[in-house]
């Protein structure tokens, strides 16, 4: 098999051309081949192909075997190298740097590590290590900024899924490095991020990478942007406004792509008056206020649609310990029946969808027996984040406190106002508390009853059934759950 290193026309210099961007696989394969052939750093001429252009390995294979470049990978027979972890970490980051010198610098580092300087990467006083450290830091910062400053525009629905697109201008080739972050954050929507350094898209199943894009490729939006602006204005705290810090955290070069940036001058200008207003309101407020309701009220605005509300919920940090992401309600607005659980569990947190873990599967079984279809039912939770403590590798569920449930009540209420179910089912005591404001013992409160201003029905939470140690009790509770869901279906359809 051919090595991905082509001999150059002149002397001993080997030409290595890598794929456009951060070609980690190509670089690794080339380094293995170069080391095996004992080519010192001074004997290599590194280059990066133009977007869509051929790498040296592809060119060589195409020339040798007459096979199309697209079929030519970068395999090599050369053995894998054993490198210290610090070196591998530097390679991953520095390869994303835009400087053309990155390949030569990294190869020099690897060459020296393999030739007697095993601990080299741990010596920050070495000029090469120092330089690579700065490059890695710049890439890390760029990744952090991209995580924080990508803003999606809504393009509407296609095949039943919402589509979003964003434009971003990173300093370095970080599109592949940031893609997993966005996949985890927005698993349930289709999205694409266009950048001059490459594009990435997600269709709910796969990430796909494409060539660089220009700003004109960005389609026009969008209702989502308005929702985001409303949210930004509502959470902007005039009492904490610090223009110098804001500029440091959100440098001006990002402003053209940040819709909220155009609000900042006006918000800063109005800050003193708003602070005075807040102080006056606080002085007259008789009791502790719900902070979420307070920020929305402060800006005299509420989300105008379920999508806008969901954007707000997703953008708001967890109020419970652990919670990595908001798990939003799921189902058609206008569903006649809504089921409300306690909070997402471990699996729901990973997948970003309610009721997909063990309790969710039991609920699906009971719903099916009651003649209920998941896709036609609105499923949500009282608390939108998974509250847990980490024990080794396990994330152990923690019951939310009354205060935490109260904190999230505003979200739930607003959500159900948009969905407008005819009947809400409280699965367990936490949901009953969130919906009614009362602490109810489920065994005694089971069955139809008003929950706050809504027609409701209280039943067991499926997790309660999973925890029952006694088989007979479990079977009885399951039969009761199915009976309650059957009744809920009848009541909702008749209402
Ligand atoms: N338990 C809940 O209350 N909600 C979920 O989404 C999953 C488990």
PDB file of C-alpha atoms in Angstrom, residues 167-338:
ATOM      1  CA  UNK A 167     -23.457  32.125   9.747  1.00  0.00           C
ATOM      2  CA  UNK A 168     -20.227  32.399  11.731  1.00  0.00           C
ATOM      3  CA  UNK A 169     -16.693  33.583  10.975  1.00  0.00           C
ATOM      4  CA  UNK A 170     -14.184  31.652  13.079  1.00  0.00           C
ATOM      5  CA  UNK A 171     -10.537  32.633  13.118  1.00  0.00           C
ATOM      6  CA  UNK A 172      -9.378  29.033  12.711  1.00  0.00           C
ATOM      7  CA  UNK A 173     -10.437  25.709  11.164  1.00  0.00           C
ATOM      8  CA  UNK A 174     -12.663  24.703  14.050  1.00  0.00           C
ATOM      9  CA  UNK A 175     -15.876  23.606  12.330  1.00  0.00           C
ATOM     10  CA  UNK A 176     -15.219  19.895  12.925  1.00  0.00           C
ATOM     11  CA  UNK A 177     -14.070  20.542  16.485  1.00  0.00           C
ATOM     12  CA  UNK A 178     -17.271  22.373  17.472  1.00  0.00           C
ATOM     13  CA  UNK A 179     -19.743  20.146  15.603  1.00  0.00           C
ATOM     14  CA  UNK A 180     -20.280  17.652  18.495  1.00  0.00           C
ATOM     15  CA  UNK A 181     -21.167  20.526  20.830  1.00  0.00           C
ATOM     16  CA  UNK A 182     -23.980  21.721  18.559  1.00  0.00           C
ATOM     17  CA  UNK A 183     -25.160  18.165  17.851  1.00  0.00           C
ATOM     18  CA  UNK A 184     -25.538  17.591  21.602  1.00  0.00           C
ATOM     19  CA  UNK A 185     -27.138  20.957  22.187  1.00  0.00           C
ATOM     20  CA  UNK A 186     -29.692  20.839  19.364  1.00  0.00           C
ATOM     21  CA  UNK A 187     -30.328  17.158  18.613  1.00  0.00           C
ATOM     22  CA  UNK A 188     -34.003  17.542  17.769  1.00  0.00           C
ATOM     23  CA  UNK A 189     -33.807  20.159  15.045  1.00  0.00           C
ATOM     24  CA  UNK A 190     -32.174  20.223  11.613  1.00  0.00           C
ATOM     25  CA  UNK A 191     -29.467  22.852  11.448  1.00  0.00           C
ATOM     26  CA  UNK A 192     -26.525  24.033   9.394  1.00  0.00           C
ATOM     27  CA  UNK A 193     -23.668  26.344  10.292  1.00  0.00           C
ATOM     28  CA  UNK A 194     -22.026  28.086   7.358  1.00  0.00           C
ATOM     29  CA  UNK A 195     -18.535  29.518   7.704  1.00  0.00           C
ATOM     30  CA  UNK A 196     -15.715  30.607   5.376  1.00  0.00           C
ATOM     31  CA  UNK A 197     -13.713  27.687   6.833  1.00  0.00           C
ATOM     32  CA  UNK A 198     -16.293  24.998   5.984  1.00  0.00           C
ATOM     33  CA  UNK A 199     -19.869  24.051   6.773  1.00  0.00           C
ATOM     34  CA  UNK A 200     -21.503  21.509   9.019  1.00  0.00           C
ATOM     35  CA  UNK A 201     -25.071  20.249   9.017  1.00  0.00           C
ATOM     36  CA  UNK A 202     -27.160  17.952  11.233  1.00  0.00           C
ATOM     37  CA  UNK A 203     -30.306  16.119  10.121  1.00  0.00           C
ATOM     38  CA  UNK A 204     -31.163  14.417  13.405  1.00  0.00           C
ATOM     39  CA  UNK A 205     -28.996  11.399  12.564  1.00  0.00           C
ATOM     40  CA  UNK A 206     -25.739  12.448  10.925  1.00  0.00           C
ATOM     41  CA  UNK A 207     -23.296  15.308  10.898  1.00  0.00           C
ATOM     42  CA  UNK A 208     -22.181  16.254   7.394  1.00  0.00           C
ATOM     43  CA  UNK A 209     -19.281  18.538   6.547  1.00  0.00           C
ATOM     44  CA  UNK A 210     -19.043  20.627   3.406  1.00  0.00           C
ATOM     45  CA  UNK A 211     -16.900  23.226   1.675  1.00  0.00           C
ATOM     46  CA  UNK A 212     -16.530  26.841   2.805  1.00  0.00           C
ATOM     47  CA  UNK A 213     -19.508  29.132   2.325  1.00  0.00           C
ATOM     48  CA  UNK A 214     -19.935  32.861   1.839  1.00  0.00           C
ATOM     49  CA  UNK A 215     -22.315  35.098   3.727  1.00  0.00           C
ATOM     50  CA  UNK A 216     -24.621  35.416   0.673  1.00  0.00           C
ATOM     51  CA  UNK A 217     -25.339  31.670   1.031  1.00  0.00           C
ATOM     52  CA  UNK A 218     -27.241  32.438   4.225  1.00  0.00           C
ATOM     53  CA  UNK A 219     -30.993  32.268   3.524  1.00  0.00           C
ATOM     54  CA  UNK A 220     -33.238  34.985   4.871  1.00  0.00           C
ATOM     55  CA  UNK A 221     -35.101  34.286   8.184  1.00  0.00           C
ATOM     56  CA  UNK A 222     -36.889  34.656  10.556  1.00  0.00           C
ATOM     57  CA  UNK A 223     -39.224  34.521  13.489  1.00  0.00           C
ATOM     58  CA  UNK A 224     -36.655  32.927  15.772  1.00  0.00           C
ATOM     59  CA  UNK A 225     -34.426  35.983  15.676  1.00  0.00           C
ATOM     60  CA  UNK A 226     -37.250  38.118  17.045  1.00  0.00           C
ATOM     61  CA  UNK A 227     -37.736  35.629  19.880  1.00  0.00           C
ATOM     62  CA  UNK A 228     -34.047  35.694  20.646  1.00  0.00           C
ATOM     63  CA  UNK A 229     -33.984  39.500  20.693  1.00  0.00           C
ATOM     64  CA  UNK A 230     -36.958  39.591  23.052  1.00  0.00           C
ATOM     65  CA  UNK A 231     -35.178  37.145  25.306  1.00  0.00           C
ATOM     66  CA  UNK A 232     -31.911  39.078  25.247  1.00  0.00           C
ATOM     67  CA  UNK A 233     -33.657  42.330  26.105  1.00  0.00           C
ATOM     68  CA  UNK A 234     -35.577  40.606  28.898  1.00  0.00           C
ATOM     69  CA  UNK A 235     -32.525  39.119  30.608  1.00  0.00           C
ATOM     70  CA  UNK A 236     -30.262  42.121  30.085  1.00  0.00           C
ATOM     71  CA  UNK A 237     -29.577  43.325  33.618  1.00  0.00           C
ATOM     72  CA  UNK A 238     -29.106  47.097  33.560  1.00  0.00           C
ATOM     73  CA  UNK A 239     -27.772  47.080  37.129  1.00  0.00           C
ATOM     74  CA  UNK A 240     -24.869  44.870  36.054  1.00  0.00           C
ATOM     75  CA  UNK A 241     -24.161  46.477  32.698  1.00  0.00           C
ATOM     76  CA  UNK A 242     -20.438  46.941  32.303  1.00  0.00           C
ATOM     77  CA  UNK A 243     -19.562  48.080  28.759  1.00  0.00           C
ATOM     78  CA  UNK A 244     -15.819  47.317  29.119  1.00  0.00           C
ATOM     79  CA  UNK A 245     -16.443  43.759  30.254  1.00  0.00           C
ATOM     80  CA  UNK A 246     -19.107  43.273  27.605  1.00  0.00           C
ATOM     81  CA  UNK A 247     -16.652  44.273  24.895  1.00  0.00           C
ATOM     82  CA  UNK A 248     -13.988  41.924  26.303  1.00  0.00           C
ATOM     83  CA  UNK A 249     -16.374  38.958  26.427  1.00  0.00           C
ATOM     84  CA  UNK A 250     -18.172  39.782  23.176  1.00  0.00           C
ATOM     85  CA  UNK A 251     -15.491  41.419  20.975  1.00  0.00           C
ATOM     86  CA  UNK A 252     -16.779  43.807  18.343  1.00  0.00           C
ATOM     87  CA  UNK A 253     -15.780  41.589  15.436  1.00  0.00           C
ATOM     88  CA  UNK A 254     -18.626  39.197  16.402  1.00  0.00           C
ATOM     89  CA  UNK A 255     -21.233  41.947  16.489  1.00  0.00           C
ATOM     90  CA  UNK A 256     -22.255  41.891  12.812  1.00  0.00           C
ATOM     91  CA  UNK A 257     -23.464  38.298  13.231  1.00  0.00           C
ATOM     92  CA  UNK A 258     -25.121  38.792  16.607  1.00  0.00           C
ATOM     93  CA  UNK A 259     -28.652  40.105  16.293  1.00  0.00           C
ATOM     94  CA  UNK A 260     -28.622  41.215  19.936  1.00  0.00           C
ATOM     95  CA  UNK A 261     -25.566  43.430  19.343  1.00  0.00           C
ATOM     96  CA  UNK A 262     -27.739  46.063  17.709  1.00  0.00           C
ATOM     97  CA  UNK A 263     -29.788  46.264  20.919  1.00  0.00           C
ATOM     98  CA  UNK A 264     -26.777  46.922  23.134  1.00  0.00           C
ATOM     99  CA  UNK A 265     -26.290  50.685  22.602  1.00  0.00           C
ATOM    100  CA  UNK A 266     -29.984  51.333  23.319  1.00  0.00           C
ATOM    101  CA  UNK A 267     -30.003  49.012  26.319  1.00  0.00           C
ATOM    102  CA  UNK A 268     -26.909  50.663  27.780  1.00  0.00           C
ATOM    103  CA  UNK A 269     -28.341  54.095  27.194  1.00  0.00           C
ATOM    104  CA  UNK A 270     -31.559  53.156  28.959  1.00  0.00           C
ATOM    105  CA  UNK A 271     -29.773  51.343  31.806  1.00  0.00           C
ATOM    106  CA  UNK A 272     -29.781  54.136  34.450  1.00  0.00           C
ATOM    107  CA  UNK A 273     -33.526  54.740  34.049  1.00  0.00           C
ATOM    108  CA  UNK A 274     -34.264  51.012  34.219  1.00  0.00           C
ATOM    109  CA  UNK A 275     -32.136  50.596  37.362  1.00  0.00           C
ATOM    110  CA  UNK A 276     -34.108  53.393  39.055  1.00  0.00           C
ATOM    111  CA  UNK A 277     -37.335  51.697  37.963  1.00  0.00           C
ATOM    112  CA  UNK A 278     -36.157  48.305  39.311  1.00  0.00           C
ATOM    113  CA  UNK A 279     -35.260  49.841  42.671  1.00  0.00           C
ATOM    114  CA  UNK A 280     -38.679  51.479  42.917  1.00  0.00           C
ATOM    115  CA  UNK A 281     -40.439  48.217  42.018  1.00  0.00           C
ATOM    116  CA  UNK A 282     -38.346  46.152  44.459  1.00  0.00           C
ATOM    117  CA  UNK A 283     -39.192  48.598  47.249  1.00  0.00           C
ATOM    118  CA  UNK A 284     -42.904  48.147  46.596  1.00  0.00           C
ATOM    119  CA  UNK A 285     -42.789  44.363  46.042  1.00  0.00           C
ATOM    120  CA  UNK A 286     -44.345  42.728  49.115  1.00  0.00           C
ATOM    121  CA  UNK A 287     -42.871  39.216  48.602  1.00  0.00           C
ATOM    122  CA  UNK A 288     -40.061  37.362  46.940  1.00  0.00           C
ATOM    123  CA  UNK A 289     -40.689  37.212  43.201  1.00  0.00           C
ATOM    124  CA  UNK A 290     -40.123  34.408  40.758  1.00  0.00           C
ATOM    125  CA  UNK A 291     -36.906  35.540  39.025  1.00  0.00           C
ATOM    126  CA  UNK A 292     -37.925  34.143  35.652  1.00  0.00           C
ATOM    127  CA  UNK A 293     -41.315  35.850  35.712  1.00  0.00           C
ATOM    128  CA  UNK A 294     -39.570  38.978  36.970  1.00  0.00           C
ATOM    129  CA  UNK A 295     -37.167  39.298  34.036  1.00  0.00           C
ATOM    130  CA  UNK A 296     -39.941  38.791  31.520  1.00  0.00           C
ATOM    131  CA  UNK A 297     -42.177  41.253  33.346  1.00  0.00           C
ATOM    132  CA  UNK A 298     -39.280  43.684  33.564  1.00  0.00           C
ATOM    133  CA  UNK A 299     -39.124  43.890  29.813  1.00  0.00           C
ATOM    134  CA  UNK A 300     -42.952  44.045  29.579  1.00  0.00           C
ATOM    135  CA  UNK A 301     -43.028  41.200  27.152  1.00  0.00           C
ATOM    136  CA  UNK A 302     -43.816  37.511  27.041  1.00  0.00           C
ATOM    137  CA  UNK A 303     -42.905  34.912  24.410  1.00  0.00           C
ATOM    138  CA  UNK A 304     -45.336  35.135  21.507  1.00  0.00           C
ATOM    139  CA  UNK A 305     -45.263  31.479  20.446  1.00  0.00           C
ATOM    140  CA  UNK A 306     -44.314  28.037  21.717  1.00  0.00           C
ATOM    141  CA  UNK A 307     -41.145  28.136  19.566  1.00  0.00           C
ATOM    142  CA  UNK A 308     -40.169  31.451  21.120  1.00  0.00           C
ATOM    143  CA  UNK A 309     -40.863  30.129  24.618  1.00  0.00           C
ATOM    144  CA  UNK A 310     -38.765  27.038  23.865  1.00  0.00           C
ATOM    145  CA  UNK A 311     -35.918  29.277  22.657  1.00  0.00           C
ATOM    146  CA  UNK A 312     -36.094  31.092  25.976  1.00  0.00           C
ATOM    147  CA  UNK A 313     -36.112  27.857  27.976  1.00  0.00           C
ATOM    148  CA  UNK A 314     -33.155  26.444  25.999  1.00  0.00           C
ATOM    149  CA  UNK A 315     -31.148  29.616  26.483  1.00  0.00           C
ATOM    150  CA  UNK A 316     -31.738  29.778  30.237  1.00  0.00           C
ATOM    151  CA  UNK A 317     -29.217  28.044  32.526  1.00  0.00           C
ATOM    152  CA  UNK A 318     -30.437  25.145  34.687  1.00  0.00           C
ATOM    153  CA  UNK A 319     -31.868  26.111  38.045  1.00  0.00           C
ATOM    154  CA  UNK A 320     -31.173  22.635  39.497  1.00  0.00           C
ATOM    155  CA  UNK A 321     -27.784  21.057  40.131  1.00  0.00           C
ATOM    156  CA  UNK A 322     -26.464  18.906  37.311  1.00  0.00           C
ATOM    157  CA  UNK A 323     -28.869  19.689  34.451  1.00  0.00           C
ATOM    158  CA  UNK A 324     -26.811  19.980  31.308  1.00  0.00           C
ATOM    159  CA  UNK A 325     -29.529  20.997  28.861  1.00  0.00           C
ATOM    160  CA  UNK A 326     -33.214  21.855  28.826  1.00  0.00           C
ATOM    161  CA  UNK A 327     -35.414  18.981  27.687  1.00  0.00           C
ATOM    162  CA  UNK A 328     -38.378  20.634  25.997  1.00  0.00           C
ATOM    163  CA  UNK A 329     -41.954  19.424  25.789  1.00  0.00           C
ATOM    164  CA  UNK A 330     -42.809  17.357  22.719  1.00  0.00           C
ATOM    165  CA  UNK A 331     -46.021  16.916  20.786  1.00  0.00           C
ATOM    166  CA  UNK A 332     -48.443  18.817  18.614  1.00  0.00           C
ATOM    167  CA  UNK A 333     -49.728  22.170  19.818  1.00  0.00           C
ATOM    168  CA  UNK A 334     -53.478  21.699  20.136  1.00  0.00           C
ATOM    169  CA  UNK A 335     -53.145  18.108  21.420  1.00  0.00           C
ATOM    170  CA  UNK A 336     -56.279  17.327  23.440  1.00  0.00           C
ATOM    171  CA  UNK A 337     -54.263  15.644  26.179  1.00  0.00           C
ATOM    172  CA  UNK A 338     -51.002  16.671  27.878  1.00  0.00           C
TER     173      UNK A 338
END
